[in-house]
GROMACS .gro file of C-alpha atoms in nm:
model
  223
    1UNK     CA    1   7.895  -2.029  -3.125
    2UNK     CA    2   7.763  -2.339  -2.984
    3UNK     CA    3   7.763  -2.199  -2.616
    4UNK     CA    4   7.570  -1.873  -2.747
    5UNK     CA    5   7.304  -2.144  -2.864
    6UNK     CA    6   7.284  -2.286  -2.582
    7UNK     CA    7   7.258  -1.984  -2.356
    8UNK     CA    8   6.990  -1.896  -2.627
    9UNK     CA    9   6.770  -2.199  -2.578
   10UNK     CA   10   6.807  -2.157  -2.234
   11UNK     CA   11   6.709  -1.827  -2.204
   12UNK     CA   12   6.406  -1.912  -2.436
   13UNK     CA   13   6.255  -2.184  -2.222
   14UNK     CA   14   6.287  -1.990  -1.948
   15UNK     CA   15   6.096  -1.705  -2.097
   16UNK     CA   16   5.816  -1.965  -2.235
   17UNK     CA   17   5.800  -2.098  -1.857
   18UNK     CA   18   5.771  -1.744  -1.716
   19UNK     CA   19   5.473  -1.681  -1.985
   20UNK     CA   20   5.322  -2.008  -1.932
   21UNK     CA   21   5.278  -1.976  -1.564
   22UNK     CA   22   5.146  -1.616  -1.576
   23UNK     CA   23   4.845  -1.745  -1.820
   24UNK     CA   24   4.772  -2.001  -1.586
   25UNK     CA   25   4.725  -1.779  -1.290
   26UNK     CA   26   4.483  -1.590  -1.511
   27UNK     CA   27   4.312  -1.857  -1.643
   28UNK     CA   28   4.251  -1.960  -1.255
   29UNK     CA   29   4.190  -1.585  -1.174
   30UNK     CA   30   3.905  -1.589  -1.418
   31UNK     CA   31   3.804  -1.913  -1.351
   32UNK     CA   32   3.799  -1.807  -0.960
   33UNK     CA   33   3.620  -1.459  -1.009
   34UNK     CA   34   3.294  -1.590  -1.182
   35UNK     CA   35   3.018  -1.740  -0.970
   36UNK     CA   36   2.674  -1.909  -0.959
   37UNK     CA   37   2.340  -1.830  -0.811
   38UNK     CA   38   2.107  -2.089  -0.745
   39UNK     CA   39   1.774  -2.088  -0.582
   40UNK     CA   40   1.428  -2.283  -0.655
   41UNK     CA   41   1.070  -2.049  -0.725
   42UNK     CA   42   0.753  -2.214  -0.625
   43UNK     CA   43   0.393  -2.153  -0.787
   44UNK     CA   44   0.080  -2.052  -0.686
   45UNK     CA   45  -0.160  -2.276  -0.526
   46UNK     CA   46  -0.194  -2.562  -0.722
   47UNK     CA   47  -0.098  -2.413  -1.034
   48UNK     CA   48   0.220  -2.657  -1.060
   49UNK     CA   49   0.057  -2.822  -1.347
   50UNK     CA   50  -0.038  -2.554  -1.600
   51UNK     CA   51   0.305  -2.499  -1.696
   52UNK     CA   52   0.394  -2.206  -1.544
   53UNK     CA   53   0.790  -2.255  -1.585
   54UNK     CA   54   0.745  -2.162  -1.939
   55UNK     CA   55   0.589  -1.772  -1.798
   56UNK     CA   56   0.868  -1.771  -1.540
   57UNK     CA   57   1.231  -1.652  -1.549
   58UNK     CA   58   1.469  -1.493  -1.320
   59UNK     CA   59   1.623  -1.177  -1.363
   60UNK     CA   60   1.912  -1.033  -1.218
   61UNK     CA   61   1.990  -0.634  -1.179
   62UNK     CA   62   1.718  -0.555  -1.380
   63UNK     CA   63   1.851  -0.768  -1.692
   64UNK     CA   64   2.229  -0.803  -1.633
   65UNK     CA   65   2.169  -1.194  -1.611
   66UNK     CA   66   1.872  -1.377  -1.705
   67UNK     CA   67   1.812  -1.758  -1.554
   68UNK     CA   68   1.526  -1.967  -1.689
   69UNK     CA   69   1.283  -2.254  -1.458
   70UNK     CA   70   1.385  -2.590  -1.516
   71UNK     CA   71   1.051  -2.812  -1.428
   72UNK     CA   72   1.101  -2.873  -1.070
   73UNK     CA   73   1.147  -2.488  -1.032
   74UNK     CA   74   1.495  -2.456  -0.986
   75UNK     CA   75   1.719  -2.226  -1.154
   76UNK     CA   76   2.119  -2.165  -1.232
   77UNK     CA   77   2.252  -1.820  -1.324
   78UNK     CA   78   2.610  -1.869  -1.434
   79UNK     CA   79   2.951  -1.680  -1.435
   80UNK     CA   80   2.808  -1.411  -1.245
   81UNK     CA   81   3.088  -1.166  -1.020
   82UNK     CA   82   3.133  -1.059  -0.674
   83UNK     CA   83   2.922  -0.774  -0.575
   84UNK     CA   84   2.595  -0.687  -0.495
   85UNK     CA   85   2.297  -0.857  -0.686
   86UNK     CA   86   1.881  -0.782  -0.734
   87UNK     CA   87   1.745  -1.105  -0.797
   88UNK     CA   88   1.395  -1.103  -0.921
   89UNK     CA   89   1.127  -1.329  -1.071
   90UNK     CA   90   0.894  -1.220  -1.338
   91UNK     CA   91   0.596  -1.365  -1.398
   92UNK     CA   92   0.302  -1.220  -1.609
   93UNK     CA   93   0.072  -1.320  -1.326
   94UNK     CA   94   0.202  -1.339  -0.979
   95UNK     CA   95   0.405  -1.091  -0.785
   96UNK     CA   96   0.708  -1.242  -0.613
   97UNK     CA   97   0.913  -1.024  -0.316
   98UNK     CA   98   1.263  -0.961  -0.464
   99UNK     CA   99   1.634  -1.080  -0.271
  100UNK     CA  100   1.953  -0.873  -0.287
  101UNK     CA  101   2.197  -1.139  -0.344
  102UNK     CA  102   2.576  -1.060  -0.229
  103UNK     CA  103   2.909  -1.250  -0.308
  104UNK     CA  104   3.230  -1.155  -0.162
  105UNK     CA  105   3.580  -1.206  -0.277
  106UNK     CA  106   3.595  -1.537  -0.149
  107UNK     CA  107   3.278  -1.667  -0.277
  108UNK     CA  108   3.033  -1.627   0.029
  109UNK     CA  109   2.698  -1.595  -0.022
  110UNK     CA  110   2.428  -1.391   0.196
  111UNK     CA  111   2.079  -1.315   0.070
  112UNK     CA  112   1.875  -1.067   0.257
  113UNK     CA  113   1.538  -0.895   0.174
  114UNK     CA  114   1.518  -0.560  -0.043
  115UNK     CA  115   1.475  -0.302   0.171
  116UNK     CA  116   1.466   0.058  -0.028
  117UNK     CA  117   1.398   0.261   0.263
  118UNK     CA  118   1.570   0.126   0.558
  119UNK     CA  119   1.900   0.085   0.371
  120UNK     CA  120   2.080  -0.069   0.712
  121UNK     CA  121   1.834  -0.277   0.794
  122UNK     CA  122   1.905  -0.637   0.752
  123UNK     CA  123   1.734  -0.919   0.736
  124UNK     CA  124   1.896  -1.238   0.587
  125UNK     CA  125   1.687  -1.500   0.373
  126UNK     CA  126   1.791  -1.865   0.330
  127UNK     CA  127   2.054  -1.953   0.080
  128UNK     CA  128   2.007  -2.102  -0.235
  129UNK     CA  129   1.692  -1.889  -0.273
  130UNK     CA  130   1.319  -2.003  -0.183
  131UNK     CA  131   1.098  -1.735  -0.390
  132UNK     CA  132   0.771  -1.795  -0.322
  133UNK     CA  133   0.470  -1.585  -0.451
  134UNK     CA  134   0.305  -1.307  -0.275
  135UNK     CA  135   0.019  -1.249  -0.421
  136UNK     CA  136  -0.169  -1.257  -0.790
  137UNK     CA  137  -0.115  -0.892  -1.024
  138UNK     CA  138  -0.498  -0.776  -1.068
  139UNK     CA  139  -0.466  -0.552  -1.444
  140UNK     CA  140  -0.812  -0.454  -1.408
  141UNK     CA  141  -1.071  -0.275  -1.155
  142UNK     CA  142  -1.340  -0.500  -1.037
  143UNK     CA  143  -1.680  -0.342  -1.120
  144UNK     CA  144  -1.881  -0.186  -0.896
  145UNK     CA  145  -2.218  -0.381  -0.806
  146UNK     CA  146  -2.567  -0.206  -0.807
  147UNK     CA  147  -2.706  -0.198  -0.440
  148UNK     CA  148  -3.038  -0.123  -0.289
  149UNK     CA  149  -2.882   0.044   0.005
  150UNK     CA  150  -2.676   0.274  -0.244
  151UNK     CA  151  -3.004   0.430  -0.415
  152UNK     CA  152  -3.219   0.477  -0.033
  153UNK     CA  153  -2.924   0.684   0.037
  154UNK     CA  154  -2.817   0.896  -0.208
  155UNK     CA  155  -2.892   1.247  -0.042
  156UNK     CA  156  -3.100   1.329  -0.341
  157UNK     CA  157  -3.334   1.040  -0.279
  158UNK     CA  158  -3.349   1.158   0.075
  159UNK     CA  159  -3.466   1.508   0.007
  160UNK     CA  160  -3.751   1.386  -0.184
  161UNK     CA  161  -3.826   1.110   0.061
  162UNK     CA  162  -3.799   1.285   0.412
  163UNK     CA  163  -4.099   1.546   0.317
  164UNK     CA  164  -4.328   1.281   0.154
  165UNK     CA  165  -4.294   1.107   0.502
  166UNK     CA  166  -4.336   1.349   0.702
  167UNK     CA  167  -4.664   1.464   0.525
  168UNK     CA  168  -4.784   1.124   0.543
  169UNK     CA  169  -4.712   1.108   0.947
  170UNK     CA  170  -4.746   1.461   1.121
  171UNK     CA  171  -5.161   1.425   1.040
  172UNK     CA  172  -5.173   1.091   1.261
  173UNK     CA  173  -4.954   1.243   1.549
  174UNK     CA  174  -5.164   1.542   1.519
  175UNK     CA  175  -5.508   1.370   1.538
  176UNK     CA  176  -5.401   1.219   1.877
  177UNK     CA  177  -5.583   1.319   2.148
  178UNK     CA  178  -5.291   1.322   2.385
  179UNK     CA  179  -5.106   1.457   2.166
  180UNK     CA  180  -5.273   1.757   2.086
  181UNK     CA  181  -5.323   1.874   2.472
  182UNK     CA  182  -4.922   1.879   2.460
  183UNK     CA  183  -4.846   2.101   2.187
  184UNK     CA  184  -5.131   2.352   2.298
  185UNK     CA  185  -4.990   2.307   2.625
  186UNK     CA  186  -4.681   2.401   2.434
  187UNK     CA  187  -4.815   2.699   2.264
  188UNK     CA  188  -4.971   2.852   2.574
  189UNK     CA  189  -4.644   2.845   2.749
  190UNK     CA  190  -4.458   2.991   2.481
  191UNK     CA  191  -4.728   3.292   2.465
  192UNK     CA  192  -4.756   3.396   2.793
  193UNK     CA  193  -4.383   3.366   2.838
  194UNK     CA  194  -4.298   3.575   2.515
  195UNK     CA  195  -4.339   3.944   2.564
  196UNK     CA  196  -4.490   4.195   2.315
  197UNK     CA  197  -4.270   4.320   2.027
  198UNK     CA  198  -4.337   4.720   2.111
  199UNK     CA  199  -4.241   4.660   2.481
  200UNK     CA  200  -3.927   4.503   2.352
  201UNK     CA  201  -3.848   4.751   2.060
  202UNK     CA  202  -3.905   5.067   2.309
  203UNK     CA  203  -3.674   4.904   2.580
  204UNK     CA  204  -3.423   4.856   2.316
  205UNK     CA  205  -3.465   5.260   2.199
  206UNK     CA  206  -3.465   5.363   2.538
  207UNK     CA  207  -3.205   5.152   2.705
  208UNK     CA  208  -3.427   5.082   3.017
  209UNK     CA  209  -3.371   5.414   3.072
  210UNK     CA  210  -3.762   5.552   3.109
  211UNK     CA  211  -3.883   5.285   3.315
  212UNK     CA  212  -3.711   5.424   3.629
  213UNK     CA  213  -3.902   5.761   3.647
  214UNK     CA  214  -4.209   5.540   3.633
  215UNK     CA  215  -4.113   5.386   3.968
  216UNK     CA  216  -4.018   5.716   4.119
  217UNK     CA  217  -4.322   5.866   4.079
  218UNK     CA  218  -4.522   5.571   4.166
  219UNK     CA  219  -4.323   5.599   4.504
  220UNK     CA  220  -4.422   5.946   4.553
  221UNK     CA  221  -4.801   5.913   4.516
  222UNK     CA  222  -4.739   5.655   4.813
  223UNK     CA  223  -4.635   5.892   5.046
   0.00000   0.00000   0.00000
């Protein structure tokens, strides 16, 4: 009896032993697996004192993990796994460029930028992050301004003001002396250079065709 006891207690401790050590290595499995991202976000020009850590927070894979400013701008996002991470900062009025964050097995880091359409394209970022604005969100569309130059040329403004001109001009160029000898210059040339409409309408009936007797008989009356 007192030897089955034994064997017993033996057998039990070594049991509680086997147990013990196989919570451990999970404990330091979990502990292991679960890791942090740092980084610091800076402001807008000199908006550092308007308290713009309170607007601010970091957001990972669109809300997986969140990660709030402390007042020099740094931030902590705790037990966080290997993979492949979006890290991006939201602020109601500046745009920041997001960072794919990635963590290996072994717990290296490598930040590169986000690039949607060049997929293997990398380029790497310094680690912990540096976010830094790019430029302020505009809500609303600035307002068009009324302009001078707008109203003289809007083509209906035109059309009314190209005759008006040109009434008010054409009777000065015309009253030149100079002027006047060149466009009935003009209009003699044209004249004598423009033949008669029934010479051109019978040529056009006839095809050129009765002009030719003409010439023969004018050819026989020579001899």
């Amino acid at each position: 009896m007192i030897s089955s006891m034994k064997l017993g207690s033996v057998i039990f401790v070594i049991i509680s032993l086997i147990v013990g050590h196989i919570n451990a290595e999970n404990e330091e499995d979990l502990s292991t697996d679960l890791y942090v991202i740092e980084g610091k976000v800076f402001p807008w020009e000199n908006t550092a004192s308007t308290g713009w850590q309170l607007m601010t927070h970091v957001m990972v894979n669109g809300g997986e993990h969140y990660g709030f400013l402390r007042e020099d701008g740094t931030f902590v996002i705790s037990n966080v796994p290997s993979g492949s991470y979006i890290v991006e900062v939201v602020n109601p009025n500046y745009l920041y460029e997001p960072v794919r964050v990635e963590i290996n097995s072994k717990g290296k880091f490598r930040a590169r930028k986000v690039n949607l359409i060049q997929t293997s394209q990398i380029i790497q970022v310094p680690y912990p992050l540096k976010m830094r604005p790019l430029t302020p969100f505009r809500y609303f569309q600035v307002r068009e301004q009324w302009r001078v130059t707008d109203f003289l040329f809007n083509p209906m403004v035109l059309m009314m003001i190209l005759p008006l001109v040109l009434i008010m001009i054409l009777p000065k160029i015309m009253n030149d002396p100079e002027t006047r000898k060149d466009m009935e210059q003009l209009n003699n040339l044209t004249i004598y250079n423009l033949p008669e409409m029934s010479e051109v309408i019978t040529a056009f009936l006839s095809g050129g065709e009765k002009q030719k007797p003409k010439a023969v008989k004018a050819a026989k009356k020579r001899q």
